[in-house]
Short mmCIF file of C-alpha atoms in Angstrom, two decimals:
data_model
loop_
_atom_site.label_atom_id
_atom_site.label_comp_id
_atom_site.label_asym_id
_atom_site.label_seq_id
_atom_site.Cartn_x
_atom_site.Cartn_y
_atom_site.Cartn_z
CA UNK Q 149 64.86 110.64 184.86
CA UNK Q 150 64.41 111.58 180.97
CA UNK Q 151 65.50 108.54 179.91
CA UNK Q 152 63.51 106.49 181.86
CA UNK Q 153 60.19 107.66 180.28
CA UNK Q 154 61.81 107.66 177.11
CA UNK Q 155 62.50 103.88 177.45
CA UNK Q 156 58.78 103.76 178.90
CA UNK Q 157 57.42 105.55 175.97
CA UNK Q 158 59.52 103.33 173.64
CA UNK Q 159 58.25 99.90 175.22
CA UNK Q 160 55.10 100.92 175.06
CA UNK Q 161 55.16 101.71 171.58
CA UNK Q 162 56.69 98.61 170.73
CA UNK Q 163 54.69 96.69 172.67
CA UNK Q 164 51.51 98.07 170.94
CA UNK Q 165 52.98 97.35 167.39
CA UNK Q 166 54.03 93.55 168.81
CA UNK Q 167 50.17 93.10 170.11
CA UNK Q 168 48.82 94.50 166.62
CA UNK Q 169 51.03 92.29 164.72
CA UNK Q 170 49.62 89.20 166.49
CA UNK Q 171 46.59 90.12 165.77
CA UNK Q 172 46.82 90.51 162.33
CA UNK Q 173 48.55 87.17 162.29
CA UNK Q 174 45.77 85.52 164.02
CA UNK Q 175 43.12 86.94 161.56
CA UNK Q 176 44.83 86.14 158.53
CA UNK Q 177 45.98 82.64 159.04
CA UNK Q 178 44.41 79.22 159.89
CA UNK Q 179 45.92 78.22 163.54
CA UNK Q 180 44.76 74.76 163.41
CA UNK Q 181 46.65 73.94 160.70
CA UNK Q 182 50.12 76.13 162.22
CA UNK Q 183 49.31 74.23 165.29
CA UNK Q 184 49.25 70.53 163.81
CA UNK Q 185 52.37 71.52 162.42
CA UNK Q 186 54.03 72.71 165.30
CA UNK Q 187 52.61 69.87 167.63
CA UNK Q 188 50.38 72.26 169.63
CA UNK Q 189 46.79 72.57 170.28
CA UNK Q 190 45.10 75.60 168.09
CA UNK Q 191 43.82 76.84 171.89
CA UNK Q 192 47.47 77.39 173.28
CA UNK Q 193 48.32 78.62 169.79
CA UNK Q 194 45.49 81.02 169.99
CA UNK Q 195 46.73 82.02 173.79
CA UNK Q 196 49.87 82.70 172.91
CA UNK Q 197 49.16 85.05 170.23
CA UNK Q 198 46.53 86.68 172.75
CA UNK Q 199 48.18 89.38 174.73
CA UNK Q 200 45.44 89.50 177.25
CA UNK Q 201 46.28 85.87 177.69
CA UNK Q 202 49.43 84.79 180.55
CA UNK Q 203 50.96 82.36 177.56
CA UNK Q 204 53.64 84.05 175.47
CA UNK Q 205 55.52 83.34 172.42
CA UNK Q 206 59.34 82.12 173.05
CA UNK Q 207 61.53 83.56 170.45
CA UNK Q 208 61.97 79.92 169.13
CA UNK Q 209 58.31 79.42 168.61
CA UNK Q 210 57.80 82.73 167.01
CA UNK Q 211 60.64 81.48 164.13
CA UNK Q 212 59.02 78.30 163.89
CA UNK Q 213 55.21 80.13 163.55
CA UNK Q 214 56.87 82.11 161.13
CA UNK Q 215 58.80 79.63 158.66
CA UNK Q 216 55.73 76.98 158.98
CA UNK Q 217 53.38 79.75 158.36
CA UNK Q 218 54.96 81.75 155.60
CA UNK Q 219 53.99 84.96 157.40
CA UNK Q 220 56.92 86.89 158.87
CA UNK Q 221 54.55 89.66 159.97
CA UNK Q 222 55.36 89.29 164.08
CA UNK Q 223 58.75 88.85 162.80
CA UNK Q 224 59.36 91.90 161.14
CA UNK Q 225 57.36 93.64 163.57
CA UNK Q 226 60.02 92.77 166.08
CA UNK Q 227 62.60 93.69 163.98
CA UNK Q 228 61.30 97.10 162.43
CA UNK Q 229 61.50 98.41 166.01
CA UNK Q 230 65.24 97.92 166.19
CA UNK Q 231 65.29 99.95 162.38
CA UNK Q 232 66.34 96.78 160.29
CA UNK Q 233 64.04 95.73 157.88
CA UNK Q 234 63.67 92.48 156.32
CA UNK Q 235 62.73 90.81 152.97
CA UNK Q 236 61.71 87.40 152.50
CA UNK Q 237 63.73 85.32 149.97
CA UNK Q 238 62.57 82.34 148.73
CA UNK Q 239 64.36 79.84 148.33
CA UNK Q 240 62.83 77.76 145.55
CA UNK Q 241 62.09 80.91 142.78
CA UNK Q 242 64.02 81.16 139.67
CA UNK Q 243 66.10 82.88 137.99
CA UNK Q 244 64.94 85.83 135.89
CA UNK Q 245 66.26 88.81 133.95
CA UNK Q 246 66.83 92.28 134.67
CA UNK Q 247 64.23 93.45 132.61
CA UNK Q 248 61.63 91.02 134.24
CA UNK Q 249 62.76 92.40 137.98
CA UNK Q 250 63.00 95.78 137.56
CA UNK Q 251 59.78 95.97 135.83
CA UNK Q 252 58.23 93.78 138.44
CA UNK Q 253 59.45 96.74 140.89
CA UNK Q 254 57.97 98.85 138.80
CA UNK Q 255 54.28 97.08 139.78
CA UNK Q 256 55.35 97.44 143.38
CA UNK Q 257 56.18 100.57 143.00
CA UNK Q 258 53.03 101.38 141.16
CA UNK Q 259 50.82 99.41 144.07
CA UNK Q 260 52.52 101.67 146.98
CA UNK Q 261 51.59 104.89 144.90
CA UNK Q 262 48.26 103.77 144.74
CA UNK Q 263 48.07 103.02 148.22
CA UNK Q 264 49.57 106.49 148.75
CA UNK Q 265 46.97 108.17 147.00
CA UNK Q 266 43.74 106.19 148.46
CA UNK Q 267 45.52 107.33 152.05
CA UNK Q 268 45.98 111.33 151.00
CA UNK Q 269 45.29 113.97 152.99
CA UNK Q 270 43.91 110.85 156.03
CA UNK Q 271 46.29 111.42 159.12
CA UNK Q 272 45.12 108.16 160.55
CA UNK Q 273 44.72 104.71 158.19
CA UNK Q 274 42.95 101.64 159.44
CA UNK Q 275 44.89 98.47 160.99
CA UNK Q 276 44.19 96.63 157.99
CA UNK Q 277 45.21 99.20 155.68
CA UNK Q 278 48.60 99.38 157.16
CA UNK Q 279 49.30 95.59 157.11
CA UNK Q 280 48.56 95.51 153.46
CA UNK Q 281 50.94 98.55 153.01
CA UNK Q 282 53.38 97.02 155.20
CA UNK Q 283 53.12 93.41 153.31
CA UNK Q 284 53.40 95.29 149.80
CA UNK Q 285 56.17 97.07 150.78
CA UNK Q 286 57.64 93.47 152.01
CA UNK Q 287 57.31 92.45 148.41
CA UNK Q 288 59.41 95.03 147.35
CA UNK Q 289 62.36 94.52 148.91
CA UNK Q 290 61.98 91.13 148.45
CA UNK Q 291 61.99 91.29 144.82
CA UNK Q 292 64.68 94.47 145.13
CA UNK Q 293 66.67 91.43 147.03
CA UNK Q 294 66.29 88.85 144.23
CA UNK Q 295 67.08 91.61 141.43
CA UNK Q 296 70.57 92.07 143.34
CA UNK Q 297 71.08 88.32 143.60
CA UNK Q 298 70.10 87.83 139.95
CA UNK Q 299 72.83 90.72 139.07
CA UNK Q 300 75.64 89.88 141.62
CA UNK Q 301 75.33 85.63 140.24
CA UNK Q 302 75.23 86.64 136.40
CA UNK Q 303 78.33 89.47 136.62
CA UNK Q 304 81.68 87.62 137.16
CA UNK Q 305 83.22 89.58 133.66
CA UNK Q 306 82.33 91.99 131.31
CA UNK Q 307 80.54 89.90 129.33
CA UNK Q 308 78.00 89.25 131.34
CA UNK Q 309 77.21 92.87 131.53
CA UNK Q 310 76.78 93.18 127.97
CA UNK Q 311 74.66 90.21 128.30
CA UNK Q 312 72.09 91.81 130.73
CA UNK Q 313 72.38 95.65 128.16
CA UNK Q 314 71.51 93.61 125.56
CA UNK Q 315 68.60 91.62 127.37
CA UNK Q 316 67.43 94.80 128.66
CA UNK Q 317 66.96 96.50 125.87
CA UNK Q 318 65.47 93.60 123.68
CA UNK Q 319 62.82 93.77 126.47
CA UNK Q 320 61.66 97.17 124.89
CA UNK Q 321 63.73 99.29 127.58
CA UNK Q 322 63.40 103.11 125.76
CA UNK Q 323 66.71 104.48 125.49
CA UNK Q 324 67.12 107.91 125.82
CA UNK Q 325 67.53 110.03 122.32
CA UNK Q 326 66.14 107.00 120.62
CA UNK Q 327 62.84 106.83 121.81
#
């Protein structure tokens, strides 16, 4: 009987954090111009994303909201409540160097900490406070993703270490003892 209300307790949790991710979607993107895209009036698009509404989304049409969209947020929603977390890739960005990455997850790093401390000591945050959390967060491990994929396409030998030290440190990376 336990683990019947623990499944209840879990849906119901899951099903809250599906309803507030469509709602954030809704309010932060344009559905008339998703719709046109997708070949579906902005009213059914609207519906769908509606949870008091009897239209759902079909796991096909949430992908395809998604990749027209650019916004992965019901996506990861989903996901996040089986524990895997996703990062958005894209495909089109360029190559850049170690230094550049890592210091760029530095500024993520630096945004989250700032979040952190606008949020101490609050046990609750707002909806929208938590989206942009969530979204920098996102950016993160996106650019944590590219920094691996820079590393793991310039380091098939040795040398290419020693190329990314020495572009590393030319990029006024302290050393320790010398700084």
């Amino acid at each position: 009987m336990e683990d019947i209300s623990t499944t209840y307790v879990f849906q119901k949790s899951k099903q809250q954090a599906f309803d507030d991710a469509c709602l954030a979607f809704r309010q932060n993107n344009n559905m008339r111009v998703i719709a046109e895209e997708l070949d579906m009036t902005p009213a059914l698009l609207r519906s769908k994303l509606n949870v008091e509404q009897s239209h759902v989304l079909s796991c096909v049409e949430m992908v395809m909201v998604a990749k027209v969209s650019g916004d992965y947020t019901i996506v990861n929603c989903l996901l996040r409540g089986l524990g895997v977390v996703t990062a958005n890739v894209p495909i089109d960005v360029s190559e850049e160097t170690f230094a550049k990455r890592a210091l760029e997850n530095s500024m993520h790093a630096g945004d989250l900490a700032k979040e952190a401390l606008d949020h101490a000591g609050q046990t609750r945050i707002t909806h929208q406070s938590k989206q942009t959390i969530i979204k920098k967060a996102q950016a993160s491990i996106g650019n944590l993703v590219l920094l691996i994929n820079d590393i793991e396409g310039r380091t098939p030998n040795a040398v290419s270490y020693l190329s990314m030290g020495v572009d590393f440190i030319t990029s006024g990376a302290p050393l320790p003892g010398f700084a």
